[in-house]
Amino acid sequence: MTDPVLSVRNISKSFGALKASDEVSIGLLPGEIHALIGPNGAGKSTLISQIAGGLRPDSGTVEFLGQDVTTLGTAARARMGLARSFQVSSVVPDFTVLQNVVLAVQGATGHWMGFLRPVMKATGLTEAAINFIDQVGLTGRYTIHAADLAHGERRKLEIAMALALSPKAFLLDEPMAGLGVEGTGEMTKLLDQLRHKAPILLVEHDMDAVFKLADRISVLVYGRVIATGSVDEIRTNSEVQRAYLGEEAVL
Amino acid sequence: MLRERILNFVFAFGLLAVPLIAYVSDAPFVITLATKVAILALAGVGLNIALGLGGLISLGHAAFFGIGGYAMGILASHAQSYTLLTTWPFEIAGTKSMLIIWVVALASSGLAALIIGALSLRTSGAYFIMITLAFGQMLFFFAISWPAYGGEDGLPIYLRNGFPGLNTLDPIQFFTITYVILGLALFLSSRLSKSRFGLALQATRQNPERVEAVGMRPFNIRLTAFLISGMITGLAGALFADLNRFVSPSMFSWQTSGEIMVFVILGGVGRLYGPVAGAALFILLEHWLGGINDYWQFLLGLILLGVVLFARGGLIGTLVGREVAHD
Ligand SMILES: Nc1ncnc2c1ncn2[C@@H]1O[C@H](COP(=O)(O)OP(=O)(O)OP(=O)(O)O)[C@@H](O)[C@H]1O
Ligand SMILES: [Mg+2]
């Protein structure tokens, strides 16, 4: 058995009376895509935030690369290689594509205390950034402002920024959301390549994509993981059928 | 981009040409006005780093302006009365040396910026505006009730402080000092905006969550911006006090904070030369409108309203278009 890259142990988080995470445990093994599915409001994004560091769990621990990171801030976790994308694309709107990725390259090194030399003329940074932009298929779009990108391109830009962190794990919150058939196909292909760089914890509503990509699936309902297993196990799990899949009639 | 550079050059050249012409035609009052523009523009350049690049709406920059002013006032008053500032733990004497005064002004306003920033940057939006305002007001009332250095009446300094090799009492020579410092601050500000720090700061203004997700802490970035910003405004305060040979609590007043912000907004928030254009416009309006009408502040208010409603890019933005530098 290989050690998990990421393990979440018994995490709970309440918003008032609402239990958004209820004793959640979930692991991410090297090389795998672990999909996290569940109905709207199940607590998927809340869980991602607790893993990434934006939200502190009420109890439970997050372990990343063998280290307890539960009390570590978001920035420190990112520098360790925990790379995320947001459910609603989150980039720097007035920056160009290149500036966005240079920002991420610079962030990964933790070195932002340069005050006099122009950062966009630091060839080490820009060359690395261009390489990441090319990897996600945004070649030639370097000088377009992020605000002017098409929705799907902005999703890819987020992936390029994640790549810049020398990721040891990806946390992707609904990367296919709003992409359409063609965009979803492209993103599926991209994620299939990403898994060779680092394992992916993938929150996704698109079941075709999930079944195509996932090695394992966990199902979250009302803040609880009701099942974890292989694609086939989850497809045939009756509790899952009732709680989630049946209701959406995707099978 | 090119148009903005040309316009910047026009402003830089204009601010130099006016006092030179005034010097030749023996109009020292005009030189003093130009000096005032240079100093107030410097204060605005400081604020513009926090406000324009960082999006930090500080209504408390009078704190740094005043601290710079009092750094000058306290040091110079001890020098002119031949008394010591302190005798314990070691003796500190006053000074009439501008260079030493500048270093003290930079250090003390920087320290204040660190403290005020560390406390106020934990909040955002209206709370941040209110807390910075409150710190400015605290210092204002402290200055009023501190009798050792003039209290409410302020503190006159009889002779302008000295600079090696120059006669600082000669208006054109003192102007030159302020002009060179303004130029250095603009150079620094321009480099800063394109540096690693500038990239991080401008990203933090737009999307702090994203900045954090790629490994940098918005708080640290903002605090650094606040520090640099406060120091530059503090240096302007020391020069302003030297220009007037007088410091008073009004340097700490919220009106002062407001005026510094008005320079930035009039000229164009986030534009390199915005504070220069804004301060020049402000002083011209004050001089012209103030001469014909007692209610010039009312007219200034109308102009400000017009800028905010119809010309968001300020004077510079209106003249060169909306495009902001991205190189
Ligand atoms: N900061 C918050 N304060 C209060 N309630 C919150 C907060 N964040 C999330 N919630 C609530 O917690 C529950 C889980 O939300 P979450 O966004 O994690 O769901 P999700 O599984 O990501 O849903 P979706 O599929 O719609 O993205 C929801 O009921 C939501 O309203
Ligand atoms: Mg969600």
Coordinates of C-alpha atoms and ligand atoms in Angstrom, one line a residue:
Chain A
M1 CA 0.0 0.0 0.0
T2 CA 1.2 3.5 -0.9
D3 CA 0.6 6.3 1.6
P4 CA -2.2 8.7 0.7
V5 CA -1.0 12.1 -0.5
L6 CA -3.9 13.7 1.3
S7 CA -6.1 12.3 4.1
V8 CA -9.0 14.0 5.7
R9 CA -9.9 12.5 9.0
N10 CA -13.3 12.9 10.7
I11 CA -13.8 16.5 9.7
S12 CA -16.9 18.3 11.0
K13 CA -18.0 21.8 10.3
S14 CA -21.3 23.4 11.2
F15 CA -22.9 26.7 10.1
G16 CA -25.3 27.3 12.9
A17 CA -27.6 24.3 13.0
L18 CA -26.5 23.1 9.6
K19 CA -23.9 20.4 9.5
A20 CA -22.0 21.1 6.3
S21 CA -19.4 18.4 7.1
D22 CA -20.3 15.5 9.4
E23 CA -17.4 13.3 10.4
V24 CA -16.0 13.3 6.8
S25 CA -13.0 11.1 6.1
I26 CA -11.6 10.9 2.6
G27 CA -8.2 10.1 1.1
L28 CA -6.4 10.8 -2.1
L29 CA -3.9 8.2 -3.3
P30 CA -0.9 8.8 -5.6
G31 CA -1.9 8.8 -9.3
E32 CA -5.7 8.6 -8.8
I33 CA -8.6 10.7 -9.6
H34 CA -11.0 10.6 -6.7
A35 CA -14.4 12.1 -7.6
L36 CA -16.6 13.7 -5.0
I37 CA -20.2 13.7 -6.0
G38 CA -23.4 14.7 -4.2
P39 CA -26.5 16.8 -4.6
N40 CA -26.5 20.6 -4.4
G41 CA -25.8 21.8 -0.9
A42 CA -24.3 18.5 0.2
G43 CA -21.1 20.2 1.4
K44 CA -18.7 19.5 -1.3
S45 CA -17.3 23.0 -1.7
T46 CA -17.2 23.4 2.1
L47 CA -15.1 20.3 2.3
I48 CA -12.7 21.6 -0.5
S49 CA -12.3 24.9 1.4
Q50 CA -11.4 23.0 4.6
I51 CA -8.8 21.0 2.7
A52 CA -7.4 24.1 1.0
G53 CA -7.3 26.1 4.2
G54 CA -9.9 28.8 3.7
L55 CA -12.2 27.3 6.3
R56 CA -11.1 25.8 9.6
P57 CA -12.9 22.6 10.6
D58 CA -14.6 22.5 13.9
S59 CA -13.0 19.1 14.5
G60 CA -10.9 16.5 12.6
T61 CA -7.6 16.8 10.8
V62 CA -6.2 17.3 7.3
E63 CA -3.0 15.6 6.5
F64 CA -1.0 16.5 3.4
L65 CA 2.2 14.9 2.3
G66 CA 2.4 13.2 5.7
Q67 CA 2.1 16.5 7.6
D68 CA -0.8 17.7 9.7
V69 CA -1.8 20.9 8.0
T70 CA -5.1 21.5 9.8
T71 CA -3.8 24.8 11.4
L72 CA -1.8 25.9 8.4
G73 CA -3.0 28.8 6.3
T74 CA -4.1 28.6 2.7
A75 CA -1.0 30.2 1.3
A76 CA 1.3 27.8 3.2
R77 CA -0.6 24.8 1.9
A78 CA -0.5 26.2 -1.6
R79 CA 3.3 26.5 -1.4
M80 CA 3.4 22.9 -0.3
G81 CA 1.8 22.0 -3.6
L82 CA -1.9 21.9 -2.8
A83 CA -3.4 23.5 -5.9
R84 CA -7.1 24.4 -6.3
S85 CA -9.6 25.7 -8.7
F86 CA -12.8 27.4 -7.6
Q87 CA -16.4 26.5 -8.4
V88 CA -16.8 30.0 -9.8
S89 CA -13.7 30.8 -11.9
S90 CA -11.3 32.9 -9.8
V91 CA -8.6 34.7 -11.7
V92 CA -7.3 38.3 -11.7
P93 CA -9.6 40.0 -14.1
D94 CA -7.5 43.0 -15.2
F95 CA -4.4 40.9 -15.6
T96 CA -3.4 39.2 -18.9
V97 CA -3.3 35.5 -19.1
L98 CA 0.5 35.6 -18.8
Q99 CA 0.4 37.9 -15.7
N100 CA -2.1 35.6 -14.0
V101 CA 0.2 32.6 -14.4
V102 CA 3.4 34.6 -13.6
L103 CA 1.6 35.6 -10.4
A104 CA 1.1 31.9 -9.6
V105 CA 4.7 31.0 -10.5
Q106 CA 6.0 33.7 -8.2
G107 CA 3.6 32.7 -5.5
A108 CA 4.8 29.1 -5.6
T109 CA 8.3 30.3 -4.7
G110 CA 6.9 32.5 -1.9
H111 CA 9.1 35.3 -3.2
W112 CA 7.1 38.4 -3.8
M113 CA 9.4 40.8 -2.0
G114 CA 11.0 42.2 -5.1
F115 CA 10.5 45.9 -5.4
L116 CA 12.5 47.3 -8.2
R117 CA 13.0 44.8 -11.1
P118 CA 10.1 44.4 -13.5
V119 CA 8.6 41.0 -12.9
M120 CA 7.3 40.5 -16.5
K121 CA 10.9 40.8 -17.8
A122 CA 12.2 38.0 -15.5
T123 CA 12.6 35.4 -18.2
G124 CA 12.7 32.6 -15.7
L125 CA 9.2 33.4 -14.5
T126 CA 7.6 34.2 -17.9
E127 CA 9.1 31.1 -19.6
A128 CA 7.8 28.8 -16.9
A129 CA 4.4 30.6 -17.1
I130 CA 4.2 30.2 -20.9
N131 CA 5.0 26.6 -20.6
F132 CA 2.0 26.1 -18.2
I133 CA -0.2 28.1 -20.5
D134 CA 0.7 26.0 -23.4
Q135 CA 0.0 22.8 -21.4
V136 CA -3.6 23.8 -20.9
G137 CA -4.1 24.7 -24.6
L138 CA -4.1 28.5 -24.3
T139 CA -1.2 29.0 -26.6
G140 CA -1.2 32.4 -28.2
R141 CA -3.6 33.9 -25.7
Y142 CA -0.9 35.3 -23.5
T143 CA -1.7 38.9 -23.7
I144 CA -5.5 38.6 -23.5
H145 CA -7.0 40.1 -20.3
A146 CA -8.5 37.4 -18.2
A147 CA -11.8 39.3 -18.1
D148 CA -12.0 39.0 -21.9
L149 CA -11.5 35.3 -22.0
A150 CA -14.4 32.9 -22.9
H151 CA -15.7 31.0 -19.9
G152 CA -14.0 27.7 -20.9
E153 CA -10.7 29.5 -21.4
R154 CA -10.9 31.0 -17.9
R155 CA -11.3 27.5 -16.5
K156 CA -8.2 26.5 -18.4
L157 CA -6.4 29.5 -17.0
E158 CA -7.2 28.4 -13.5
I159 CA -5.7 25.0 -14.3
A160 CA -2.6 26.7 -15.6
M161 CA -2.3 28.6 -12.4
A162 CA -2.7 25.3 -10.5
L163 CA 0.1 23.8 -12.6
A164 CA 2.4 26.6 -11.6
L165 CA 2.4 25.5 -8.0
S166 CA 4.3 22.3 -8.8
P167 CA 1.2 20.5 -7.5
K168 CA 1.4 17.5 -5.3
A169 CA -2.4 17.3 -5.3
F170 CA -5.2 19.1 -7.2
L171 CA -8.5 20.2 -5.7
L172 CA -10.9 20.9 -8.5
D173 CA -14.3 22.2 -7.7
E174 CA -16.6 21.6 -10.7
P175 CA -14.2 22.3 -13.5
M176 CA -16.8 21.4 -16.1
A177 CA -19.5 23.7 -14.8
G178 CA -21.1 25.7 -17.6
L179 CA -18.7 24.3 -20.3
G180 CA -21.1 22.7 -22.8
V181 CA -20.5 19.5 -24.5
E182 CA -17.4 20.4 -26.5
G183 CA -15.8 22.2 -23.5
T184 CA -16.5 19.3 -21.2
G185 CA -14.8 17.0 -23.7
E186 CA -11.7 19.2 -23.8
M187 CA -11.6 19.5 -20.0
T188 CA -12.0 15.7 -19.6
K189 CA -8.9 15.2 -21.8
L190 CA -7.0 17.8 -19.9
L191 CA -7.8 16.3 -16.5
D192 CA -6.8 12.9 -17.9
Q193 CA -3.3 14.4 -18.5
L194 CA -3.2 16.2 -15.2
R195 CA -3.5 12.9 -13.3
H196 CA 0.1 12.1 -14.4
K197 CA 1.4 15.2 -12.6
A198 CA -0.6 14.8 -9.3
P199 CA -3.7 13.0 -8.0
I200 CA -7.0 14.9 -8.3
L201 CA -9.8 15.3 -5.9
L202 CA -12.5 16.2 -8.3
V203 CA -15.9 17.7 -7.4
E204 CA -18.1 17.2 -10.4
H205 CA -21.8 17.1 -11.3
D206 CA -21.2 15.8 -14.9
M207 CA -21.6 12.0 -14.4
D208 CA -20.3 11.1 -17.8
A209 CA -17.1 12.9 -17.1
V210 CA -16.9 11.4 -13.6
F211 CA -17.4 7.8 -14.8
K212 CA -14.9 8.3 -17.5
L213 CA -12.2 9.8 -15.3
A214 CA -12.6 8.6 -11.8
D215 CA -10.7 5.7 -10.2
R216 CA -12.7 6.0 -7.0
I217 CA -15.9 7.9 -6.2
S218 CA -17.1 9.2 -2.8
V219 CA -20.7 10.3 -2.4
L220 CA -21.5 13.1 0.0
V221 CA -25.1 13.7 1.1
Y222 CA -26.0 16.2 3.9
G223 CA -22.4 16.5 4.9
R224 CA -21.8 12.7 5.3
V225 CA -19.9 10.4 3.0
I226 CA -22.4 7.7 2.4
A227 CA -20.2 5.6 0.1
T228 CA -16.7 5.3 -1.3
G229 CA -15.8 2.9 -3.9
S230 CA -14.9 2.1 -7.5
V231 CA -17.1 3.4 -10.4
D232 CA -18.9 0.1 -10.6
E233 CA -19.5 -0.2 -6.9
I234 CA -21.0 3.3 -6.8
R235 CA -23.1 2.7 -9.9
T236 CA -24.7 -0.3 -8.3
N237 CA -24.9 0.9 -4.7
S238 CA -28.6 1.1 -3.9
E239 CA -28.2 3.7 -1.2
V240 CA -26.4 5.9 -3.6
Q241 CA -29.1 5.3 -6.2
R242 CA -31.7 6.4 -3.8
A243 CA -29.9 9.3 -2.4
Y244 CA -28.4 10.8 -5.5
L245 CA -28.1 9.1 -8.8
G246 CA -31.7 7.9 -9.0
E247 CA -33.0 11.3 -8.3
E248 CA -31.0 12.8 -11.1
A249 CA -31.9 9.9 -13.4
V250 CA -28.5 9.7 -15.0
L251 CA -28.3 5.9 -15.1
Chain B
M1 CA 0.4 54.0 -22.8
L2 CA 2.5 56.2 -25.0
R3 CA 0.0 59.1 -24.6
E4 CA 0.2 58.7 -20.9
R5 CA 4.0 58.9 -21.0
I6 CA 3.9 62.0 -23.0
L7 CA 1.4 63.5 -20.6
N8 CA 3.5 62.5 -17.6
F9 CA 6.4 64.3 -19.3
V10 CA 4.3 67.4 -19.8
F11 CA 3.4 67.5 -16.1
A12 CA 7.0 66.8 -15.0
F13 CA 8.3 69.5 -17.3
G14 CA 5.5 71.9 -16.4
L15 CA 6.2 71.6 -12.7
L16 CA 9.8 72.4 -13.4
A17 CA 9.3 75.2 -16.0
V18 CA 6.8 77.3 -13.9
P19 CA 9.1 78.0 -11.0
L20 CA 12.1 78.5 -13.3
I21 CA 10.2 81.2 -15.2
A22 CA 9.0 82.6 -11.9
Y23 CA 12.7 82.7 -10.8
V24 CA 13.8 84.6 -13.9
S25 CA 10.9 87.0 -13.6
D26 CA 11.4 87.3 -9.8
A27 CA 8.1 86.0 -8.6
P28 CA 9.0 84.0 -5.5
F29 CA 5.4 83.5 -4.5
V30 CA 4.9 81.3 -7.6
I31 CA 7.9 79.3 -6.7
T32 CA 6.4 78.6 -3.3
L33 CA 3.2 77.5 -4.9
A34 CA 5.1 75.1 -7.2
T35 CA 7.0 73.8 -4.1
K36 CA 3.7 73.2 -2.4
V37 CA 2.4 71.3 -5.4
A38 CA 5.6 69.1 -5.4
I39 CA 5.2 68.3 -1.7
L40 CA 1.5 67.6 -1.8
A41 CA 2.0 65.5 -4.9
L42 CA 4.6 63.5 -3.0
A43 CA 2.1 62.9 -0.2
G44 CA -0.3 61.8 -2.9
V45 CA 2.3 59.5 -4.5
G46 CA 2.5 57.8 -1.1
L47 CA -1.3 57.4 -0.8
N48 CA -1.6 56.2 -4.4
I49 CA 0.5 53.1 -3.6
A50 CA -2.0 52.0 -0.9
L51 CA -5.1 53.4 -2.7
G52 CA -4.4 53.0 -6.4
L53 CA -2.3 49.8 -6.5
G54 CA -3.6 48.2 -3.3
G55 CA -7.3 49.4 -3.3
L56 CA -6.8 50.4 0.4
I57 CA -9.1 53.3 1.0
S58 CA -7.1 55.0 3.8
L59 CA -8.7 58.1 5.3
G60 CA -5.9 58.3 7.8
H61 CA -2.9 59.3 5.8
A62 CA -2.8 62.6 7.7
A63 CA -1.4 60.5 10.5
F64 CA 1.8 59.9 8.5
F65 CA 1.8 63.4 7.1
G66 CA 1.5 64.8 10.6
I67 CA 4.1 62.5 12.0
G68 CA 6.6 63.6 9.4
G69 CA 5.7 67.2 10.2
Y70 CA 6.2 66.8 13.9
A71 CA 9.4 64.8 13.4
M72 CA 10.7 67.9 11.7
G73 CA 9.1 70.3 14.3
I74 CA 10.4 68.5 17.3
L75 CA 13.9 68.0 16.1
A76 CA 14.2 71.5 14.8
S77 CA 12.6 73.2 17.9
H78 CA 15.1 71.5 20.2
A79 CA 18.0 72.5 18.0
Q80 CA 16.8 76.2 17.9
S81 CA 16.3 76.2 21.7
Y82 CA 19.6 74.3 22.4
T83 CA 17.8 71.8 24.5
L84 CA 18.0 68.0 24.5
L85 CA 15.1 65.8 23.4
T86 CA 15.8 63.3 26.1
T87 CA 18.5 62.6 28.6
W88 CA 17.7 59.0 29.3
P89 CA 18.7 56.3 28.4
F90 CA 21.1 58.4 26.4
E91 CA 21.1 62.0 25.3
I92 CA 19.4 62.9 22.1
A93 CA 19.8 66.4 20.7
G94 CA 17.7 68.2 18.1
T95 CA 19.0 68.9 14.6
K96 CA 18.6 71.4 11.8
S97 CA 19.9 68.9 9.2
M98 CA 17.2 68.0 6.7
L99 CA 18.9 64.7 5.9
I100 CA 18.6 63.5 9.5
I101 CA 15.1 64.9 9.8
W102 CA 14.1 63.0 6.7
V103 CA 15.5 59.7 8.1
V104 CA 13.6 60.3 11.3
A105 CA 10.4 61.2 9.5
L106 CA 10.7 58.1 7.3
A107 CA 11.4 55.8 10.3
S108 CA 8.7 57.2 12.6
S109 CA 6.0 57.3 9.9
G110 CA 7.0 53.8 8.8
L111 CA 6.7 52.5 12.4
A112 CA 3.3 54.2 12.7
A113 CA 2.2 52.7 9.4
L114 CA 3.2 49.2 10.6
I115 CA 1.2 49.6 13.8
I116 CA -1.9 51.2 12.2
G117 CA -1.7 48.9 9.2
A118 CA -1.4 45.7 11.4
L119 CA -4.5 46.7 13.3
S120 CA -6.6 48.2 10.5
L121 CA -5.8 45.7 7.7
R122 CA -7.6 43.0 9.7
T123 CA -10.8 44.8 8.5
S124 CA -12.0 45.8 5.1
G125 CA -14.5 48.1 3.4
A126 CA -16.1 50.7 5.5
Y127 CA -14.5 49.4 8.7
F128 CA -11.1 49.9 7.2
I129 CA -11.9 53.5 6.2
M130 CA -13.3 54.2 9.7
I131 CA -10.3 52.7 11.6
T132 CA -7.8 54.6 9.6
L133 CA -9.8 57.7 10.1
A134 CA -9.9 57.0 13.9
F135 CA -6.1 56.6 14.1
G136 CA -5.7 60.0 12.3
Q137 CA -8.1 61.6 14.7
M138 CA -6.4 60.1 17.7
L139 CA -3.1 61.6 16.7
F140 CA -4.9 64.9 16.0
F141 CA -6.2 65.2 19.5
F142 CA -3.0 64.0 20.9
A143 CA -1.1 66.8 19.1
I144 CA -3.7 69.4 20.3
S145 CA -3.3 68.3 23.9
W146 CA 0.5 68.0 24.0
P147 CA 1.7 71.3 25.3
A148 CA 5.4 70.6 25.0
Y149 CA 5.3 71.2 21.3
G150 CA 2.8 74.0 20.9
G151 CA -0.4 72.1 21.5
E152 CA -3.3 73.7 19.6
D153 CA -1.2 76.7 18.5
G154 CA 1.3 74.7 16.7
L155 CA 5.1 75.1 16.6
P156 CA 7.0 77.7 14.6
I157 CA 10.5 77.0 13.4
Y158 CA 12.4 80.2 12.7
L159 CA 14.9 79.1 10.2
R160 CA 14.4 76.5 7.5
N161 CA 16.5 73.4 8.1
G162 CA 19.8 73.0 6.2
F163 CA 20.9 70.8 3.3
P164 CA 24.6 70.4 2.6
G165 CA 25.8 72.8 -0.1
L166 CA 22.4 74.5 -0.6
N167 CA 20.8 77.6 0.7
T168 CA 17.4 76.2 1.6
L169 CA 16.0 79.7 2.3
D170 CA 16.3 80.5 -1.3
P171 CA 12.9 79.4 -2.8
I172 CA 14.3 78.0 -6.0
Q173 CA 16.8 75.9 -4.1
F174 CA 14.3 74.5 -1.7
F175 CA 12.0 73.9 -4.7
T176 CA 14.7 71.9 -6.4
I177 CA 15.1 69.7 -3.3
T178 CA 11.3 68.9 -3.3
Y179 CA 11.2 68.4 -7.0
V180 CA 14.1 65.9 -7.0
I181 CA 12.5 64.0 -4.1
L182 CA 9.2 63.9 -5.9
G183 CA 11.0 62.6 -9.0
L184 CA 12.7 59.8 -7.0
A185 CA 9.4 58.9 -5.4
L186 CA 7.7 58.7 -8.8
F187 CA 10.6 56.6 -10.1
L188 CA 10.2 54.2 -7.2
S189 CA 6.5 54.1 -7.5
S190 CA 6.8 53.3 -11.2
R191 CA 9.3 50.5 -10.6
L192 CA 7.2 49.2 -7.7
S193 CA 4.1 48.8 -9.8
K194 CA 5.9 46.6 -12.2
S195 CA 7.8 44.5 -9.7
R196 CA 7.0 41.2 -8.1
F197 CA 5.5 43.1 -5.2
G198 CA 3.5 45.3 -7.5
L199 CA 2.1 42.3 -9.3
A200 CA 1.1 40.7 -6.0
L201 CA -0.4 44.0 -4.7
Q202 CA -2.5 44.7 -7.8
A203 CA -3.7 41.1 -7.8
T204 CA -4.6 41.3 -4.1
R205 CA -6.7 44.4 -4.9
Q206 CA -8.7 42.5 -7.4
N207 CA -8.9 39.0 -6.0
P208 CA -7.3 38.3 -2.6
E209 CA -8.7 34.8 -2.5
R210 CA -6.8 33.9 -5.7
V211 CA -3.6 35.4 -4.4
E212 CA -3.8 33.3 -1.3
A213 CA -4.6 30.2 -3.3
V214 CA -1.3 30.6 -5.2
G215 CA 0.8 30.9 -2.0
M216 CA 1.0 34.5 -1.0
R217 CA -0.7 36.1 2.1
P218 CA -2.8 39.2 1.2
F219 CA -2.3 40.6 4.7
N220 CA 1.5 40.7 4.4
I221 CA 1.3 42.2 0.9
R222 CA -1.1 44.9 2.0
L223 CA 0.9 45.7 5.1
T224 CA 4.0 46.2 3.0
A225 CA 2.1 48.5 0.7
F226 CA 0.8 50.4 3.7
L227 CA 4.3 50.8 5.1
I228 CA 5.8 52.1 1.9
S229 CA 2.8 54.4 1.4
G230 CA 2.9 55.8 4.9
M231 CA 6.7 56.5 4.7
I232 CA 6.4 58.4 1.5
T233 CA 3.5 60.5 2.9
G234 CA 5.5 61.0 6.1
L235 CA 8.5 62.4 4.2
A236 CA 6.1 64.8 2.4
G237 CA 4.9 65.9 5.9
A238 CA 8.5 66.8 6.9
L239 CA 9.0 68.8 3.7
F240 CA 5.6 70.5 4.1
A241 CA 6.6 71.6 7.6
D242 CA 9.9 72.9 6.4
L243 CA 8.1 74.8 3.6
N244 CA 5.9 76.6 6.1
R245 CA 8.4 76.6 8.9
F246 CA 5.5 75.7 11.1
V247 CA 3.8 72.5 12.3
S248 CA 0.4 72.4 13.7
P249 CA -2.2 69.7 14.6
S250 CA -4.1 70.6 11.4
M251 CA -1.6 68.4 9.6
F252 CA -3.2 65.5 11.4
S253 CA -6.8 66.5 10.7
W254 CA -9.1 64.4 8.7
Q255 CA -9.4 67.3 6.2
T256 CA -5.7 66.7 5.4
S257 CA -6.4 63.0 4.8
G258 CA -9.3 64.0 2.6
E259 CA -7.2 66.5 0.6
I260 CA -4.5 64.0 -0.1
M261 CA -7.2 61.6 -1.3
V262 CA -8.7 64.4 -3.4
F263 CA -5.3 64.9 -5.2
V264 CA -5.2 61.2 -6.1
I265 CA -8.8 61.1 -7.3
L266 CA -8.6 64.4 -9.2
G267 CA -5.5 63.3 -11.0
G268 CA -6.6 59.6 -11.5
V269 CA -6.5 56.8 -9.0
G270 CA -3.7 54.4 -9.7
R271 CA -2.1 56.6 -12.4
L272 CA 1.6 57.2 -11.8
Y273 CA 1.3 61.0 -12.3
G274 CA -2.2 61.2 -10.9
P275 CA -1.1 62.8 -7.7
V276 CA 1.0 65.4 -9.5
A277 CA -1.9 66.3 -11.8
G278 CA -4.3 66.3 -8.9
A279 CA -2.1 68.4 -6.6
A280 CA -1.4 70.9 -9.3
L281 CA -5.1 71.3 -10.2
F282 CA -6.0 71.6 -6.5
I283 CA -3.4 74.3 -5.8
L284 CA -4.4 76.2 -9.0
L285 CA -8.1 76.0 -8.1
E286 CA -7.4 77.1 -4.5
H287 CA -5.3 80.0 -5.8
W288 CA -7.7 81.2 -8.6
L289 CA -11.1 80.4 -7.1
G290 CA -10.0 81.2 -3.6
G291 CA -9.0 84.7 -5.0
I292 CA -12.3 85.4 -6.5
N293 CA -14.7 83.6 -4.3
D294 CA -14.8 82.7 -0.6
Y295 CA -16.7 79.6 -1.3
W296 CA -14.1 78.0 -3.5
Q297 CA -14.3 74.7 -1.5
F298 CA -17.9 74.5 -2.7
L299 CA -16.7 74.8 -6.3
L300 CA -14.0 72.2 -5.6
G301 CA -16.7 69.9 -4.3
L302 CA -18.6 70.3 -7.6
I303 CA -15.5 69.6 -9.6
L304 CA -14.8 66.5 -7.5
L305 CA -18.4 65.3 -8.0
G306 CA -18.0 65.8 -11.7
V307 CA -14.8 63.8 -11.8
V308 CA -16.3 60.9 -9.7
L309 CA -19.5 60.8 -11.8
F310 CA -18.2 61.5 -15.3
A311 CA -14.4 61.0 -15.4
R312 CA -13.5 58.1 -13.2
G313 CA -10.0 58.0 -14.5
G314 CA -9.4 61.6 -13.2
L315 CA -7.6 64.2 -15.1
I316 CA -5.0 61.7 -16.6
G317 CA -7.6 59.1 -17.3
T318 CA -9.7 61.6 -19.2
L319 CA -6.8 62.9 -21.3
V320 CA -5.4 59.5 -22.2
G321 CA -8.3 57.1 -22.1
R322 CA -9.1 54.2 -19.8
E323 CA -6.3 51.9 -20.7
V324 CA -4.0 51.2 -17.8
A325 CA -0.4 50.0 -18.2
H326 CA 0.1 46.3 -18.5
D327 CA 3.7 45.8 -19.4
Ligands
LIG1 N1 -20.2 30.4 4.9 C1 -21.3 29.8 5.0 N2 -22.2 30.1 6.0 C2 -23.4 29.5 6.2 N3 -23.8 28.4 5.4 C3 -22.9 28.0 4.5 C4 -21.7 28.6 4.2 N4 -21.0 28.0 3.2 C5 -21.9 27.0 2.8 N5 -23.0 27.0 3.6 C6 -24.1 26.0 3.5 O1 -23.5 24.8 3.6 C7 -24.1 23.8 2.8 C8 -23.1 23.2 1.9 O2 -22.7 24.1 0.9 P1 -21.6 23.8 -0.2 O3 -21.4 25.0 -1.0 O4 -20.4 23.1 0.4 O5 -22.4 22.7 -1.1 P2 -22.0 22.0 -2.4 O6 -22.0 20.6 -2.2 O7 -20.7 22.6 -2.9 O8 -23.2 22.5 -3.3 P3 -23.1 22.8 -4.9 O9 -23.2 21.5 -5.6 O10 -24.4 23.6 -5.1 O11 -21.9 23.5 -5.2 C9 -25.2 24.6 2.0 O12 -26.4 24.4 2.6 C10 -24.8 26.0 2.1 O13 -25.9 26.9 2.1
MG2 MG -20.1 23.6 -4.5

